[in-house]
Amino acid sequence: MSLYLHPSITPDTIREAKGAGIAGVKSYPAGVTTNSSSGVVDYESFYPVFAAMEEVDMVLNLHGEAPPSPSTATQSTQQITVLNAEEAFLPTLKSLHERFPNLRIILEHCTTAAAVEAVKQCGPNVAGTITAHHLFLTIDDWAGDPINFCKPVAKLPSDRVALLKAATSGNLKFFFGSDSAPHLLSAKKGLSDGGLGAGKCAAGVFTQPNVVGFVLEAFQNACQAGIAKEGDLNQERVRGFLGGYGRKFYGVAEGSARIKLKAGGASVQNIRVGGPSGGESGMSDTVVTFRSEKPTYAVEWV
Amino acid sequence: MSLYLHPSITPDTIREAKGAGIAGVKSYPAGVTTNSSSGVVDYESFYPVFAAMEEVDMVLNLHGEAPPSPSTATQSTQQITVLNAEEAFLPTLKSLHERFPNLRIILEHCTTAAAVEAVKQCGPNVAGTITAHHLFLTIDDWAGDPINFCKPVAKLPSDRVALLKAATSGNLKFFFGSDSAPHLLSAKKGLSDGGLGAGKCAAGVFTQPNVVGFVLEAFQNACQAGIAKEGDLNQERVRGFLGGYGRKFYGVAEGSARIKLKAGGASVQNIRVGGPSGGESGMSDTVVTFRSEKPTYAVEWV
């Protein structure tokens, strides 16, 4: 369980939370002050909180994006867009790591080659998570397709290559984090804000039921594309990325439960979450799963 | 009226069309051969057609985007995305211009600083059109908002600045082209392909009913942001961008009809195109207009 970084959190809150078994504090850029002229996120008011987290060894989970520039920004302003928001955040990551070298920090859902490089350059207390969907998607996949739209947005093909390399590299700094979001299809399509239904699309991709299979498929694609070598992708690396490296970073002992995957044994199903029983499922009671209807691995507990 | 560039078009077709009063031939990348390893569009088979167009002085209207790379492309392939497709097309524009220097070419709906620069570097037989919506939009406006999604996609803030500068510069090479697309809201949301409604969004922005007002608003925004100087934006430049420069390029005489705009005199309305009379308008009989419900100029014929 995590706390949400908010001005009401004090060093005492952190110590109390640690005692109660809280593992981390999640920070979203919306929760912090922004110097909008430069896009730099100002965490200064949270320094005492971070110092307490460092002291009690609690993880800082960063949504690493600089907040967007106001649309009135002029040509002389450095403009933050969905495309460069993560890269613009990286100096903040580095400065937090320098100031609190013993604070364990996770740059959540990395989407760029620049983020991968920044995590590598930091010490062992900084790691990065990578989602299953960002191992598949690039900008072309969400341009005009709300199902694949999430934040941070999927970036360029070269960024996807960097994520696949990091995920398959056996580097303990990179491990899987699903960031799966079960929005209703009506919300994904931006129909749920009243009126005609011309609203904005909810950001988030739903992968949870099939996420282990998706990662395996992405790894296979990486091998086929020459991004990873099949010989390097032994069970240790796959298991490490999917769970082991994350457990190690969090200091959680290895579990005993195991799953078994069977290639081609299933297809991706959407999830029905409510609505009247019987009859057709509609947009307001369906969560569309990533790679819907595509063949995938069957998973069973062993 | 225009022809569509297609293998069935011959030099004779061009001469016949010219006689019938056809002004131009529109080329979409889908209609031509692509060398997918480099993204370069191969127009070679159309050279005899272009030579005939040059001879009879017919305009070539280019949708200037390199076709997307296949998603199986590997890391070593140059990858074309919605973001770099226009810039990747510019060498094709330049080579066509070099080979057919007397062929009048319009790079339609320019969206990047690179396209503006390429049009400037070519001789006077090459011009570029700019839409109203690309004077407003950047990537953040269509990320998660199908209403603002079009092709070519709106790019970065720096690209929008370049478009505003070109449009307000008084350079005869740049003039307005609406590229307005009246898709039904159900198509814009990708609901119309059967099944659940989890389909892809139709590309295109609908601006036609308010397009002159939109251009004026964009010019005012440019002045406020310091991108253009209000003193430079005299009536000649505004009228030139909206119609005069285009007429000059096409060799069409100035018309006598005039319109008058009244600031703040109206708000942007959506268009109802069908459906049962009476009752609420639904997604399948409504075209949502760009900047829907925002105040805008009232237009009247004088």
Coordinates of C-alpha atoms in Angstrom, one line a residue:
Chain A
M1 CA 0.0 0.0 0.0
S2 CA 1.2 3.6 -0.8
L3 CA 0.6 7.1 0.4
Y4 CA -0.2 9.9 -2.0
L5 CA 2.3 12.8 -1.7
H6 CA 0.3 15.8 -0.5
P7 CA 1.0 18.9 1.6
S8 CA -0.8 17.3 4.5
I9 CA 1.9 14.6 4.8
T10 CA 4.6 15.4 7.5
P11 CA 7.7 13.5 8.6
D12 CA 5.6 12.2 11.4
T13 CA 3.1 10.8 9.0
I14 CA 6.0 8.9 7.3
R15 CA 7.2 7.4 10.5
E16 CA 3.7 6.4 11.5
A17 CA 3.1 4.9 8.0
K18 CA 6.3 3.0 8.1
G19 CA 5.2 1.4 11.3
A20 CA 1.9 0.5 9.8
G21 CA 3.6 -1.3 6.9
I22 CA 3.2 1.3 4.1
A23 CA 5.9 0.6 1.5
G24 CA 6.0 3.8 -0.6
V25 CA 4.7 7.3 -1.3
K26 CA 3.4 8.1 -4.8
S27 CA 4.0 11.5 -6.3
Y28 CA 2.0 13.0 -9.2
P29 CA 3.1 16.3 -10.7
A30 CA -0.3 17.7 -10.0
G31 CA 0.5 17.5 -6.3
V32 CA 3.6 19.6 -6.4
T33 CA 4.4 23.2 -7.2
T34 CA 5.5 24.0 -10.8
N35 CA 7.7 26.7 -12.0
S36 CA 5.8 27.0 -15.2
S37 CA 8.3 29.1 -17.1
S38 CA 10.9 26.3 -17.0
G39 CA 8.7 23.2 -16.5
V40 CA 10.8 22.2 -13.4
V41 CA 8.8 20.6 -10.7
D42 CA 9.5 22.2 -7.3
Y43 CA 9.7 19.5 -4.6
E44 CA 11.4 21.8 -2.1
S45 CA 8.5 21.9 0.4
F46 CA 8.6 18.1 0.6
Y47 CA 12.3 17.9 1.4
P48 CA 11.6 17.2 5.2
V49 CA 9.2 14.4 4.1
F50 CA 11.8 12.9 1.8
A51 CA 14.4 13.1 4.5
A52 CA 12.1 11.1 6.8
M53 CA 11.5 8.6 4.0
E54 CA 15.2 8.2 3.5
E55 CA 15.6 7.7 7.3
V56 CA 13.0 5.0 7.6
D57 CA 13.8 3.5 4.2
M58 CA 10.5 4.1 2.4
V59 CA 10.2 4.1 -1.4
L60 CA 9.3 7.3 -3.4
N61 CA 7.2 6.3 -6.5
L62 CA 7.4 9.1 -9.1
H63 CA 5.0 9.8 -11.9
G64 CA 7.8 11.4 -13.8
E65 CA 6.2 14.0 -16.0
A66 CA 6.6 17.8 -15.9
P67 CA 3.1 19.4 -15.9
P68 CA 1.9 20.7 -19.3
S69 CA 2.5 24.3 -20.2
P70 CA -0.5 26.6 -20.3
S71 CA -1.8 26.9 -23.9
T72 CA -1.2 30.7 -23.8
A73 CA 2.6 30.1 -23.5
T74 CA 4.4 32.2 -26.0
Q75 CA 7.2 31.2 -28.5
S76 CA 9.9 32.2 -26.0
T77 CA 8.6 29.8 -23.4
Q78 CA 9.9 26.2 -23.1
Q79 CA 6.8 24.3 -23.9
I80 CA 5.9 21.0 -22.2
T81 CA 3.8 18.6 -24.2
V82 CA 2.8 15.0 -23.7
L83 CA 5.8 14.1 -25.8
N84 CA 8.6 15.8 -23.8
A85 CA 7.0 15.9 -20.4
E86 CA 8.9 12.8 -19.1
E87 CA 12.3 13.9 -20.5
A88 CA 11.7 17.4 -18.9
F89 CA 11.1 15.7 -15.6
L90 CA 14.5 13.9 -15.6
P91 CA 16.6 16.7 -14.1
T92 CA 14.1 16.7 -11.2
L93 CA 14.8 12.9 -10.7
K94 CA 18.5 13.5 -10.8
S95 CA 18.4 16.4 -8.3
L96 CA 16.2 14.4 -5.9
H97 CA 18.6 11.5 -6.1
E98 CA 21.6 13.8 -5.5
R99 CA 20.0 15.4 -2.5
F100 CA 18.7 12.2 -1.0
P101 CA 21.2 9.5 -2.2
N102 CA 19.8 6.9 0.2
L103 CA 16.2 7.5 -0.7
R104 CA 15.0 4.6 -2.8
I105 CA 13.2 6.1 -5.8
I106 CA 11.2 4.4 -8.6
L107 CA 10.6 6.3 -11.8
E108 CA 7.2 4.7 -12.6
H109 CA 6.1 3.7 -16.1
C110 CA 9.1 4.8 -18.1
T111 CA 8.3 5.6 -21.7
T112 CA 11.4 7.1 -23.2
A113 CA 15.0 6.2 -24.1
A114 CA 15.9 9.3 -22.1
A115 CA 14.2 8.0 -18.9
V116 CA 16.0 4.6 -19.3
E117 CA 19.3 6.4 -19.6
A118 CA 18.6 8.6 -16.6
V119 CA 17.7 5.6 -14.4
K120 CA 20.9 3.8 -15.5
Q121 CA 23.0 6.9 -14.7
C122 CA 21.7 7.1 -11.1
G123 CA 22.9 4.9 -8.3
P124 CA 21.4 1.6 -7.3
N125 CA 18.7 3.3 -5.2
V126 CA 17.0 4.5 -8.3
A127 CA 15.0 2.0 -10.5
G128 CA 12.4 2.3 -13.2
T129 CA 9.2 0.4 -13.9
I130 CA 8.0 -0.4 -17.4
T131 CA 4.4 -1.4 -18.3
A132 CA 3.4 -4.2 -20.7
H133 CA 1.6 -1.8 -23.0
H134 CA 4.5 0.5 -23.4
L135 CA 6.5 -2.5 -24.7
F136 CA 4.0 -2.6 -27.7
L137 CA 2.7 0.9 -28.3
T138 CA 4.1 4.0 -30.1
I139 CA 2.5 7.3 -30.9
D140 CA 0.8 5.9 -34.0
D141 CA -1.1 3.3 -31.9
W142 CA -2.9 5.9 -29.8
A143 CA -3.3 8.6 -32.5
G144 CA -7.0 8.2 -33.2
D145 CA -7.4 5.1 -30.9
P146 CA -8.6 6.0 -27.4
I147 CA -8.2 2.3 -26.3
N148 CA -4.4 2.7 -26.5
F149 CA -4.3 6.3 -25.0
C150 CA -2.6 6.5 -21.6
K151 CA -0.4 8.9 -19.7
P152 CA 2.5 9.0 -20.1
V153 CA 1.7 8.6 -23.7
A154 CA 3.6 6.0 -25.7
K155 CA 6.4 7.7 -27.6
L156 CA 8.5 7.0 -30.7
P157 CA 9.6 3.6 -32.1
S158 CA 13.2 4.4 -30.9
D159 CA 11.8 4.8 -27.3
R160 CA 10.0 1.5 -27.5
V161 CA 13.3 -0.1 -28.6
A162 CA 15.0 1.4 -25.5
L163 CA 12.2 0.1 -23.2
L164 CA 12.4 -3.4 -24.7
K165 CA 16.2 -3.4 -24.4
A166 CA 16.0 -2.3 -20.7
A167 CA 13.3 -4.9 -19.9
T168 CA 15.2 -7.8 -21.5
S169 CA 18.6 -6.7 -20.4
G170 CA 18.7 -8.4 -17.0
N171 CA 19.5 -5.0 -15.4
L172 CA 18.0 -5.1 -11.9
K173 CA 17.1 -1.4 -12.1
F174 CA 14.2 -2.2 -14.5
F175 CA 11.2 -4.2 -13.6
F176 CA 7.6 -4.6 -14.6
G177 CA 4.8 -2.4 -13.2
S178 CA 1.4 -2.9 -14.8
D179 CA -0.1 0.6 -14.5
S180 CA -3.3 -1.1 -15.7
A181 CA -6.4 1.1 -15.6
P182 CA -9.9 -0.5 -15.9
H183 CA -11.8 2.4 -17.4
L184 CA -15.2 1.7 -18.9
L185 CA -15.3 1.9 -22.7
S186 CA -17.7 4.9 -22.4
A187 CA -15.1 6.8 -20.4
K188 CA -12.3 5.7 -22.8
K189 CA -14.3 7.2 -25.6
G190 CA -15.1 10.4 -23.7
L191 CA -18.8 9.8 -23.8
S192 CA -19.5 10.1 -20.1
D193 CA -19.3 13.8 -19.4
G194 CA -22.9 14.7 -20.3
G195 CA -24.3 16.4 -23.4
L196 CA -23.6 14.9 -26.8
G197 CA -20.7 12.8 -25.8
A198 CA -18.0 14.9 -27.3
G199 CA -15.8 14.8 -24.2
K200 CA -12.2 13.8 -23.6
C201 CA -11.0 10.2 -23.4
A202 CA -9.9 8.7 -20.1
A203 CA -6.2 8.0 -20.0
G204 CA -5.2 4.4 -19.2
V205 CA -4.8 1.0 -20.7
F206 CA -6.3 -2.1 -19.2
T207 CA -3.9 -5.1 -19.3
Q208 CA -4.3 -6.8 -15.9
P209 CA -6.0 -10.2 -16.8
N210 CA -3.3 -10.9 -19.5
V211 CA -0.4 -8.9 -18.4
V212 CA 2.2 -11.7 -18.0
G213 CA 1.4 -13.1 -21.4
F214 CA 1.7 -9.6 -22.9
V215 CA 5.2 -9.2 -21.5
L216 CA 6.2 -12.5 -22.9
E217 CA 4.8 -11.6 -26.3
A218 CA 6.6 -8.3 -26.3
F219 CA 9.9 -10.1 -25.4
Q220 CA 9.3 -12.5 -28.4
N221 CA 8.6 -9.6 -30.7
A222 CA 11.9 -8.0 -29.4
C223 CA 13.8 -11.2 -30.4
Q224 CA 12.1 -11.3 -33.8
A225 CA 13.0 -7.7 -34.4
G226 CA 16.6 -8.2 -33.4
I227 CA 16.3 -6.0 -30.3
A228 CA 17.0 -8.8 -27.9
K229 CA 18.7 -12.2 -28.3
E230 CA 16.6 -15.2 -27.6
G231 CA 19.6 -16.9 -26.0
D232 CA 20.0 -14.1 -23.5
L233 CA 16.3 -14.3 -22.4
N234 CA 16.6 -17.1 -19.9
Q235 CA 14.0 -17.8 -17.2
E236 CA 16.0 -15.8 -14.6
R237 CA 15.7 -12.6 -16.7
V238 CA 12.0 -13.1 -17.5
R239 CA 11.2 -13.9 -13.9
G240 CA 13.4 -11.1 -12.7
F241 CA 11.7 -8.5 -14.9
L242 CA 8.2 -9.7 -14.0
G243 CA 8.8 -9.9 -10.3
G244 CA 12.1 -10.8 -8.9
Y245 CA 13.9 -7.5 -9.5
G246 CA 11.0 -5.6 -8.1
R247 CA 10.8 -7.8 -4.9
K248 CA 14.5 -7.2 -4.5
F249 CA 14.2 -3.4 -4.7
Y250 CA 11.3 -3.4 -2.3
G251 CA 13.0 -5.9 0.0
V252 CA 10.1 -8.4 -0.3
A253 CA 10.9 -12.1 0.0
E254 CA 10.3 -14.3 -2.9
G255 CA 6.8 -15.9 -2.9
S256 CA 6.2 -19.6 -3.4
A257 CA 3.2 -19.5 -5.8
R258 CA 4.0 -20.2 -9.4
I259 CA 2.1 -19.7 -12.7
K260 CA 2.4 -21.7 -15.9
L261 CA 1.8 -20.1 -19.4
K262 CA 0.7 -22.0 -22.4
A263 CA 1.4 -20.4 -25.8
G264 CA -1.7 -19.7 -27.9
G265 CA -4.0 -21.2 -25.3
A266 CA -6.3 -18.3 -25.0
S267 CA -7.5 -15.1 -26.6
V268 CA -7.8 -11.7 -24.9
Q269 CA -11.3 -11.1 -23.4
N270 CA -13.0 -7.9 -22.5
I271 CA -14.4 -7.6 -19.0
R272 CA -18.0 -7.0 -18.2
V273 CA -18.3 -5.1 -15.0
G274 CA -22.0 -4.6 -14.5
G275 CA -25.2 -3.7 -16.4
P276 CA -28.3 -5.8 -16.7
S277 CA -27.8 -9.6 -16.7
G278 CA -28.4 -11.2 -20.0
G279 CA -28.5 -9.4 -23.4
E280 CA -25.6 -7.6 -25.1
S281 CA -22.9 -6.0 -23.1
G282 CA -22.7 -2.2 -23.7
M283 CA -20.1 0.5 -23.5
S284 CA -21.0 1.5 -20.0
D285 CA -20.5 -2.0 -18.5
T286 CA -17.5 -3.1 -20.5
V287 CA -13.8 -2.6 -19.9
V288 CA -12.0 -3.2 -23.2
T289 CA -8.7 -5.1 -22.6
F290 CA -5.5 -4.2 -24.4
R291 CA -5.0 -6.3 -27.6
S292 CA -8.7 -7.4 -27.3
E293 CA -9.6 -10.6 -29.1
K294 CA -6.0 -11.3 -30.1
P295 CA -4.6 -14.8 -29.3
T296 CA -2.5 -14.9 -26.1
Y297 CA -1.1 -17.2 -23.4
A298 CA -3.3 -19.2 -21.2
V299 CA -2.2 -18.8 -17.5
E300 CA -2.7 -21.3 -14.8
W301 CA -1.6 -21.4 -11.2
V302 CA 0.6 -24.4 -10.3
Chain B
M1 CA -12.4 20.7 -59.2
S2 CA -9.5 18.3 -58.9
L3 CA -8.4 14.9 -60.2
Y4 CA -7.1 12.2 -57.9
L5 CA -3.6 11.0 -58.8
H6 CA -4.0 7.3 -59.7
P7 CA -2.2 4.9 -62.1
S8 CA -5.2 5.2 -64.6
I9 CA -4.3 8.9 -65.2
T10 CA -2.3 9.4 -68.4
P11 CA -0.8 12.6 -70.0
D12 CA -3.8 12.5 -72.3
T13 CA -6.1 12.6 -69.3
I14 CA -4.3 15.7 -68.1
R15 CA -4.7 17.5 -71.4
E16 CA -8.4 16.5 -71.6
A17 CA -9.0 17.6 -68.0
K18 CA -7.3 20.9 -68.6
G19 CA -9.6 21.6 -71.5
A20 CA -12.6 20.7 -69.2
G21 CA -11.4 23.3 -66.6
I22 CA -9.8 21.0 -64.0
A23 CA -7.4 23.1 -61.9
G24 CA -5.3 20.5 -60.2
V25 CA -4.4 16.9 -59.3
K26 CA -4.4 15.8 -55.7
S27 CA -1.9 13.2 -54.6
Y28 CA -2.2 11.1 -51.5
P29 CA 0.7 8.9 -50.4
A30 CA -1.6 5.8 -50.5
G31 CA -1.8 6.3 -54.3
V32 CA 1.9 6.0 -54.9
T33 CA 4.6 3.4 -54.4
T34 CA 6.6 3.6 -51.3
N35 CA 10.1 2.4 -50.7
S36 CA 9.3 1.4 -47.1
S37 CA 12.9 0.9 -45.9
S38 CA 13.5 4.7 -46.4
G39 CA 10.1 6.2 -46.3
V40 CA 10.7 7.8 -49.6
V41 CA 7.7 8.1 -51.8
D42 CA 8.4 6.9 -55.4
Y43 CA 6.6 9.1 -57.9
E44 CA 8.6 7.9 -60.9
S45 CA 5.8 6.2 -62.7
F46 CA 3.9 9.5 -62.6
Y47 CA 6.7 11.5 -64.3
P48 CA 5.0 11.6 -67.7
V49 CA 1.8 12.8 -66.0
F50 CA 3.7 15.5 -64.1
A51 CA 5.4 16.5 -67.4
A52 CA 2.0 16.9 -69.0
M53 CA 0.7 18.9 -66.0
E54 CA 3.8 21.2 -66.3
E55 CA 3.1 21.6 -70.0
V56 CA -0.5 22.6 -69.6
D57 CA 0.1 24.4 -66.3
M58 CA -2.0 22.4 -63.9
V59 CA -1.4 22.4 -60.2
L60 CA -0.2 19.4 -58.2
N61 CA -1.7 19.3 -54.8
L62 CA 0.3 17.1 -52.4
H63 CA -0.8 15.5 -49.2
G64 CA 2.8 15.6 -48.0
E65 CA 3.2 12.7 -45.7
A66 CA 5.4 9.6 -46.1
P67 CA 3.4 6.5 -45.5
P68 CA 3.7 4.9 -42.0
S69 CA 6.3 2.2 -41.4
P70 CA 4.9 -1.3 -40.8
S71 CA 4.7 -2.0 -37.1
T72 CA 7.1 -5.0 -37.5
A73 CA 9.9 -2.6 -38.5
T74 CA 13.1 -3.3 -36.5
Q75 CA 15.3 -0.9 -34.7
S76 CA 17.6 -0.5 -37.7
T77 CA 14.7 0.8 -39.9
Q78 CA 14.0 4.5 -40.3
Q79 CA 10.6 4.6 -38.7
I80 CA 7.8 6.9 -40.0
T81 CA 5.3 8.0 -37.4
V82 CA 2.4 10.5 -37.5
L83 CA 4.9 12.9 -36.0
N84 CA 7.7 12.8 -38.6
A85 CA 5.7 11.7 -41.7
E86 CA 5.5 15.2 -43.1
E87 CA 9.2 16.1 -42.6
A88 CA 10.1 12.7 -44.1
F89 CA 8.1 13.7 -47.2
L90 CA 10.0 17.0 -47.8
P91 CA 12.9 15.5 -49.8
T92 CA 10.2 14.2 -52.2
L93 CA 8.8 17.7 -52.5
K94 CA 12.2 19.1 -53.3
S95 CA 13.1 16.4 -55.8
L96 CA 9.7 16.9 -57.7
H97 CA 10.3 20.6 -57.7
E98 CA 13.8 20.2 -59.1
R99 CA 12.7 17.8 -61.8
F100 CA 9.7 19.8 -62.8
P101 CA 10.6 23.4 -62.0
N102 CA 7.7 24.9 -63.9
L103 CA 5.1 22.6 -62.3
R104 CA 3.1 24.5 -59.8
I105 CA 3.0 22.5 -56.6
I106 CA 1.0 23.1 -53.4
L107 CA 2.1 21.3 -50.2
E108 CA -1.4 21.0 -48.6
H109 CA -2.1 21.5 -44.9
C110 CA 1.5 22.2 -43.7
T111 CA 1.9 21.3 -40.1
T112 CA 5.6 21.7 -39.3
A113 CA 8.3 24.3 -39.1
A114 CA 10.3 22.0 -41.5
A115 CA 7.5 22.1 -44.1
V116 CA 7.3 25.9 -43.9
E117 CA 11.0 26.1 -44.4
A118 CA 11.0 23.7 -47.3
V119 CA 8.3 25.7 -49.1
K120 CA 10.2 28.9 -48.6
Q121 CA 13.4 27.3 -50.0
C122 CA 11.6 26.2 -53.2
G123 CA 11.0 28.6 -56.1
P124 CA 7.8 30.6 -56.6
N125 CA 6.0 27.7 -58.2
V126 CA 5.8 25.9 -54.8
A127 CA 3.3 27.1 -52.2
G128 CA 1.9 25.7 -49.0
T129 CA -1.6 25.8 -47.5
I130 CA -2.3 26.1 -43.8
T131 CA -5.6 25.1 -42.1
A132 CA -7.4 27.1 -39.5
H133 CA -7.2 24.3 -36.9
H134 CA -3.5 23.8 -37.3
L135 CA -3.1 27.5 -36.2
F136 CA -4.6 26.5 -32.9
L137 CA -3.8 22.9 -32.2
T138 CA -0.7 21.1 -30.9
I139 CA -0.2 17.4 -30.0
D140 CA -1.7 18.0 -26.5
D141 CA -5.0 19.1 -28.0
W142 CA -5.6 15.8 -29.8
A143 CA -4.0 13.4 -27.3
G144 CA -7.2 12.0 -25.8
D145 CA -9.6 14.2 -27.8
P146 CA -10.9 12.7 -31.0
I147 CA -12.6 15.9 -32.0
N148 CA -9.2 17.5 -32.6
F149 CA -7.7 14.5 -34.3
C150 CA -6.8 14.9 -37.9
K151 CA -4.1 14.0 -40.4
P152 CA -1.5 15.3 -40.7
V153 CA -1.7 15.5 -36.9
A154 CA -1.1 18.8 -35.1
K155 CA 2.6 18.8 -34.0
L156 CA 4.6 20.7 -31.4
P157 CA 4.1 24.3 -30.1
S158 CA 7.2 25.3 -32.0
D159 CA 5.6 24.1 -35.2
R160 CA 2.4 26.0 -34.5
V161 CA 4.5 29.1 -34.0
A162 CA 6.1 28.5 -37.4
L163 CA 2.7 28.2 -39.0
L164 CA 1.4 31.3 -37.4
K165 CA 4.5 33.2 -38.5
A166 CA 4.1 32.0 -42.1
A167 CA 0.4 32.7 -42.2
T168 CA 0.8 36.3 -40.8
S169 CA 4.0 37.1 -42.7
G170 CA 2.5 38.4 -46.0
N171 CA 4.6 35.8 -47.9
L172 CA 2.5 34.9 -51.0
K173 CA 3.7 31.3 -50.8
F174 CA 1.4 30.6 -47.8
F175 CA -2.3 30.7 -47.9
F176 CA -5.4 29.3 -46.3
G177 CA -6.8 25.9 -47.1
S178 CA -9.6 24.7 -44.8
D179 CA -9.2 20.9 -45.1
S180 CA -12.5 20.8 -43.2
A181 CA -14.0 17.4 -42.7
P182 CA -17.6 16.9 -41.6
H183 CA -17.4 13.5 -39.9
L184 CA -20.3 12.5 -37.7
L185 CA -19.6 12.5 -34.0
S186 CA -20.1 8.7 -33.9
A187 CA -17.3 8.3 -36.6
K188 CA -15.0 10.8 -34.8
K189 CA -15.4 8.7 -31.7
G190 CA -14.8 5.4 -33.5
L191 CA -18.2 3.9 -32.7
S192 CA -19.4 3.2 -36.1
D193 CA -17.5 0.0 -37.0
G194 CA -19.9 -2.5 -35.5
G195 CA -19.5 -4.4 -32.3
L196 CA -19.0 -2.7 -29.0
G197 CA -17.8 0.6 -30.5
A198 CA -14.1 0.2 -29.7
G199 CA -13.0 1.3 -33.1
K200 CA -10.7 3.9 -34.4
C201 CA -11.5 7.6 -34.7
A202 CA -12.1 9.3 -38.1
A203 CA -9.3 11.8 -38.8
G204 CA -10.5 15.3 -39.7
V205 CA -11.6 18.5 -38.0
F206 CA -14.8 20.4 -39.0
T207 CA -14.3 24.1 -39.3
Q208 CA -16.2 25.2 -42.4
P209 CA -19.0 27.3 -40.9
N210 CA -16.7 29.5 -38.8
V211 CA -13.4 29.2 -40.6
V212 CA -12.8 32.8 -41.4
G213 CA -13.4 33.8 -37.8
F214 CA -11.1 31.0 -36.6
V215 CA -8.3 32.4 -38.7
L216 CA -8.8 35.9 -37.3
E217 CA -8.8 34.5 -33.8
A218 CA -5.6 32.6 -34.4
F219 CA -4.0 35.8 -35.8
Q220 CA -5.1 37.7 -32.7
N221 CA -3.7 35.0 -30.4
A222 CA -0.4 35.2 -32.4
C223 CA -0.3 39.0 -31.7
Q224 CA -1.0 38.4 -28.0
A225 CA 1.7 35.8 -27.8
G226 CA 4.3 38.0 -29.6
I227 CA 4.5 35.8 -32.6
A228 CA 3.1 38.4 -34.9
K229 CA 2.9 42.2 -34.6
E230 CA -0.5 43.7 -34.8
G231 CA 0.8 46.6 -36.8
D232 CA 2.0 44.2 -39.5
L233 CA -1.4 42.5 -39.8
N234 CA -3.1 44.9 -42.1
Q235 CA -6.2 44.1 -44.2
E236 CA -4.1 43.2 -47.2
R237 CA -2.2 40.5 -45.4
V238 CA -5.4 39.0 -43.8
R239 CA -7.3 39.1 -47.1
G240 CA -4.2 37.8 -48.9
F241 CA -3.8 34.8 -46.6
L242 CA -7.6 34.0 -46.6
G243 CA -8.0 34.3 -50.4
G244 CA -5.9 36.6 -52.4
Y245 CA -2.6 34.7 -52.4
G246 CA -4.4 31.5 -53.3
R247 CA -6.2 33.1 -56.1
K248 CA -3.0 34.5 -57.4
F249 CA -1.3 31.1 -57.3
Y250 CA -4.2 29.5 -59.1
G251 CA -4.5 32.4 -61.5
V252 CA -8.1 33.1 -60.5
A253 CA -9.4 36.6 -60.8
E254 CA -10.5 38.4 -57.6
G255 CA -14.2 38.1 -56.8
S256 CA -16.5 40.9 -56.0
A257 CA -18.4 39.4 -53.1
R258 CA -17.4 40.6 -49.6
I259 CA -18.0 39.4 -46.1
K260 CA -18.1 41.4 -42.9
L261 CA -17.1 40.0 -39.5
K262 CA -18.4 41.2 -36.1
A263 CA -16.3 40.3 -33.1
G264 CA -18.1 38.3 -30.4
G265 CA -21.3 38.3 -32.4
A266 CA -21.8 34.6 -32.4
S267 CA -20.9 31.3 -30.8
V268 CA -19.7 28.1 -32.6
Q269 CA -22.6 25.8 -33.3
N270 CA -22.6 22.1 -34.1
I271 CA -24.3 20.9 -37.3
R272 CA -27.3 18.5 -37.3
V273 CA -27.2 16.5 -40.5
G274 CA -30.1 14.1 -40.2
G275 CA -32.0 11.9 -37.8
P276 CA -35.5 12.2 -36.7
S277 CA -37.0 15.7 -36.6
G278 CA -37.8 17.0 -33.1
G279 CA -36.2 15.6 -29.9
E280 CA -32.5 15.5 -29.0
S281 CA -29.8 15.4 -31.6
G282 CA -27.6 12.3 -31.2
M283 CA -24.1 11.3 -32.1
S284 CA -25.1 9.8 -35.4
D285 CA -26.7 12.9 -36.8
T286 CA -24.4 15.6 -35.4
V287 CA -21.1 17.0 -36.7
V288 CA -19.3 18.7 -33.9
T289 CA -17.6 21.9 -35.0
F290 CA -14.1 22.8 -34.0
R291 CA -14.1 25.1 -30.9
S292 CA -17.7 24.1 -30.3
E293 CA -19.7 26.5 -28.2
K294 CA -16.9 29.1 -27.9
P295 CA -17.7 32.7 -28.8
T296 CA -16.6 33.7 -32.3
Y297 CA -17.2 36.2 -35.0
A298 CA -20.5 36.7 -36.7
V299 CA -20.2 36.7 -40.5
E300 CA -22.4 38.5 -43.0
W301 CA -22.3 38.9 -46.7
V302 CA -22.1 42.6 -47.8

